[in-house]
Short mmCIF file of C-alpha atoms in Angstrom, two decimals:
data_model
loop_
_atom_site.label_atom_id
_atom_site.label_comp_id
_atom_site.label_asym_id
_atom_site.label_seq_id
_atom_site.Cartn_x
_atom_site.Cartn_y
_atom_site.Cartn_z
CA MET Z 1 150.78 86.22 94.91
CA ALA Z 2 149.01 89.54 94.61
CA VAL Z 3 149.24 91.92 97.53
CA SER Z 4 145.88 93.06 98.85
CA ALA Z 5 144.99 96.68 98.30
CA ARG Z 6 143.69 96.54 101.83
CA ARG Z 7 147.08 95.83 103.45
CA GLY Z 8 148.10 98.58 105.84
CA THR Z 9 144.65 100.12 106.07
CA PRO Z 10 143.11 99.33 109.46
CA LEU Z 11 139.72 97.68 109.41
CA THR Z 12 137.12 99.51 111.50
CA ALA Z 13 134.00 98.24 113.22
CA GLU Z 14 131.92 100.85 111.37
CA GLU Z 15 133.31 99.72 108.02
CA ILE Z 16 132.48 96.10 108.86
CA ARG Z 17 128.93 96.98 109.97
CA SER Z 18 128.12 99.27 107.06
CA THR Z 19 129.47 96.79 104.49
CA ALA Z 20 127.56 93.92 106.11
CA LEU Z 21 124.37 96.02 106.14
CA ARG Z 22 124.80 96.78 102.44
CA LEU Z 23 125.22 93.06 101.72
CA ILE Z 24 122.16 92.25 103.82
CA GLU Z 25 120.06 94.78 101.96
CA ALA Z 26 121.20 93.31 98.66
CA GLY Z 27 120.59 89.65 99.44
CA GLY Z 28 119.15 89.15 102.90
CA VAL Z 29 120.72 88.14 106.18
CA ASP Z 30 120.86 84.46 105.30
CA SER Z 31 123.04 85.24 102.28
CA LEU Z 32 125.60 87.05 104.44
CA SER Z 33 128.59 85.04 105.55
CA MET Z 34 131.79 86.10 107.21
CA ARG Z 35 133.68 84.85 104.12
CA LYS Z 36 131.54 86.98 101.76
CA LEU Z 37 131.97 89.98 104.03
CA ALA Z 38 135.73 89.47 104.17
CA ALA Z 39 135.89 89.21 100.38
CA GLU Z 40 133.90 92.43 100.04
CA LEU Z 41 136.25 94.17 102.47
CA ASP Z 42 139.30 92.59 100.82
CA VAL Z 43 140.58 91.11 104.09
CA ASN Z 44 141.31 87.68 105.47
CA PRO Z 45 138.10 86.27 107.03
CA MET Z 46 139.94 85.72 110.32
CA SER Z 47 140.58 89.46 110.65
CA LEU Z 48 136.83 90.01 111.10
CA TYR Z 49 136.91 87.97 114.30
CA HIS Z 50 139.12 90.61 115.91
CA HIS Z 51 136.03 92.84 115.77
CA VAL Z 52 133.07 90.47 116.18
CA ALA Z 53 132.78 86.98 117.62
CA ASN Z 54 130.28 85.65 115.07
CA LYS Z 55 127.52 86.54 112.62
CA THR Z 56 124.87 86.87 115.35
CA GLU Z 57 127.01 89.41 117.20
CA LEU Z 58 127.61 91.24 113.93
CA ILE Z 59 123.86 91.46 113.27
CA ARG Z 60 123.32 92.73 116.83
CA GLU Z 61 125.99 95.38 116.35
CA ILE Z 62 124.48 96.45 113.02
CA CYS Z 63 121.09 96.85 114.70
CA LEU Z 64 122.44 98.80 117.66
CA GLY Z 65 125.14 100.78 115.87
CA ASN Z 66 123.71 101.45 112.43
CA VAL Z 67 119.94 100.96 112.43
CA VAL Z 68 118.43 101.83 115.82
CA PRO Z 69 120.13 105.25 115.93
CA LEU Z 70 118.22 106.13 112.76
CA LEU Z 71 114.87 105.93 114.58
CA ASP Z 72 113.37 109.40 114.65
CA LEU Z 73 111.76 109.04 118.08
CA PRO Z 74 109.30 111.67 119.28
CA PRO Z 75 110.69 113.89 122.04
CA ASP Z 76 109.07 114.34 125.43
CA ASP Z 77 108.00 117.89 124.64
CA GLY Z 78 104.43 118.07 125.89
CA THR Z 79 102.94 117.01 122.57
CA PRO Z 80 99.66 115.10 123.11
CA TRP Z 81 100.22 111.39 123.66
CA GLN Z 82 98.17 110.59 120.53
CA ASP Z 83 100.59 112.56 118.34
CA GLN Z 84 103.60 111.02 120.08
CA LEU Z 85 102.23 107.49 119.63
CA ARG Z 86 101.51 108.18 115.97
CA ALA Z 87 105.06 109.54 115.48
CA LEU Z 88 106.49 106.47 117.23
CA ALA Z 89 104.46 104.12 115.02
CA TYR Z 90 105.64 105.88 111.88
CA ALA Z 91 109.27 105.87 113.05
CA TYR Z 92 108.98 102.11 113.54
CA ARG Z 93 107.42 101.72 110.09
CA ARG Z 94 110.21 103.74 108.45
CA LEU Z 95 112.75 101.45 110.11
CA ALA Z 96 110.96 98.33 108.82
CA ARG Z 97 110.66 99.79 105.32
CA THR Z 98 114.23 101.07 105.18
CA HIS Z 99 115.74 97.75 106.27
CA PRO Z 100 113.08 95.11 105.53
CA MET Z 101 115.47 92.15 105.29
CA LEU Z 102 117.14 92.97 108.59
CA TRP Z 103 113.86 93.89 110.30
CA THR Z 104 112.24 90.59 109.30
CA TYR Z 105 115.30 88.57 110.30
CA VAL Z 106 115.53 90.15 113.75
CA HIS Z 107 111.85 89.46 114.40
CA ASN Z 108 112.35 85.82 113.46
CA HIS Z 109 115.56 85.45 115.51
CA PRO Z 110 114.99 86.82 119.01
CA GLU Z 111 118.48 85.74 120.05
CA VAL Z 112 119.93 88.54 117.94
CA ILE Z 113 118.68 91.49 119.95
CA GLU Z 114 116.41 92.09 122.90
CA LEU Z 115 113.45 93.73 121.22
CA LYS Z 116 112.05 95.16 124.43
CA GLU Z 117 114.93 97.41 125.38
CA GLY Z 118 116.03 100.84 124.40
CA GLY Z 119 114.74 103.91 122.67
CA LEU Z 120 111.52 102.73 121.07
CA TRP Z 121 110.40 100.94 124.23
CA ASP Z 122 111.48 103.81 126.47
CA VAL Z 123 109.32 106.18 124.43
CA LEU Z 124 106.38 103.77 124.40
CA PHE Z 125 106.53 103.39 128.18
CA ARG Z 126 106.61 107.18 128.47
CA ILE Z 127 103.48 107.45 126.30
CA LEU Z 128 101.36 104.68 127.87
CA PRO Z 129 100.79 106.45 131.22
CA ALA Z 130 99.76 109.61 129.37
CA ALA Z 131 97.30 107.46 127.41
CA GLY Z 132 95.73 106.33 130.68
CA VAL Z 133 97.12 102.79 130.69
CA PRO Z 134 97.38 101.63 134.33
CA GLU Z 135 100.84 100.60 135.49
CA ASP Z 136 99.84 96.95 135.97
CA LYS Z 137 98.70 96.73 132.32
CA ARG Z 138 101.57 98.53 130.58
CA TRP Z 139 103.70 95.50 129.69
CA ARG Z 140 100.73 93.60 128.31
CA THR Z 141 99.57 96.68 126.41
CA ALA Z 142 103.07 97.22 125.01
CA ASP Z 143 103.23 93.57 123.91
CA VAL Z 144 99.84 93.82 122.20
CA LEU Z 145 100.76 97.07 120.45
CA HIS Z 146 104.10 95.67 119.32
CA GLY Z 147 102.47 92.47 118.07
CA PHE Z 148 99.72 94.35 116.27
CA VAL Z 149 101.99 96.85 114.55
CA SER Z 150 104.72 94.28 113.79
CA GLY Z 151 102.16 91.93 112.28
CA LEU Z 152 100.81 94.72 110.12
CA LEU Z 153 104.34 95.66 109.04
CA LEU Z 154 105.16 92.03 108.28
CA SER Z 155 102.04 91.79 106.12
CA GLU Z 156 103.11 94.95 104.31
CA THR Z 157 106.73 93.78 103.95
CA LEU Z 158 105.63 90.42 102.51
CA GLY Z 159 103.26 92.10 100.05
CA HIS Z 160 100.01 90.89 101.64
CA ILE Z 161 98.80 94.47 101.67
CA ALA Z 162 98.68 96.09 98.25
CA ALA Z 163 101.34 98.77 97.91
CA ASP Z 164 98.77 101.37 96.86
CA GLN Z 165 96.76 100.65 100.04
CA ALA Z 166 99.60 100.32 102.55
CA ASP Z 167 99.66 103.94 103.72
CA GLU Z 168 95.90 104.13 104.24
CA THR Z 169 95.83 100.72 105.94
CA TYR Z 170 98.60 101.71 108.33
CA GLU Z 171 96.92 105.02 109.14
CA THR Z 172 93.64 103.20 109.85
CA ALA Z 173 95.41 100.76 112.16
CA ILE Z 174 97.16 103.52 114.10
CA ASP Z 175 93.86 105.42 114.41
CA MET Z 176 92.24 102.26 115.83
CA ILE Z 177 95.05 101.86 118.36
CA ILE Z 178 94.82 105.47 119.48
CA ARG Z 179 91.03 105.37 119.83
CA GLY Z 180 91.21 102.12 121.78
CA LEU Z 181 93.93 102.98 124.29
CA PRO Z 182 92.00 105.29 126.64
CA GLU Z 183 89.52 102.48 127.35
CA HIS Z 184 91.96 100.71 129.63
#
């Protein structure tokens, strides 16, 4: 019986998440299994369960620990709301483009992560009042914006928008959103 090269080296949560993310990017979330991850890490599959309860929890931890922190969110620095909203939209697009397999999976599996919490949403709800959106319409407006932009990104991710037109199409969509918001 061969002794694992891994023996004696402690497994870390970051190592598990980053390896799982690499496997997801190579083959998609559905191709990831705890057994494949364990093989890649050269550990017994049961050792993974000391760090995560299951695959869904692992995906959640990847999103929160590895992906969401990469969002380059616009600061609250007095920049006009239009510029902040544009920066937020492009940060979201970069996330979807950087991790398309994970982004698509999370949007199709709402049990993985609460999409309406945290940094992106905090920034959006900071911008909406500056855009003139009344308090009683902010959630609905946020839902519409998220649906609109996510749908556009899904179309881009799936190749329904020609690659050579994607940038211009996205810019047009964001311009339409910005022009339409003050009419609330």
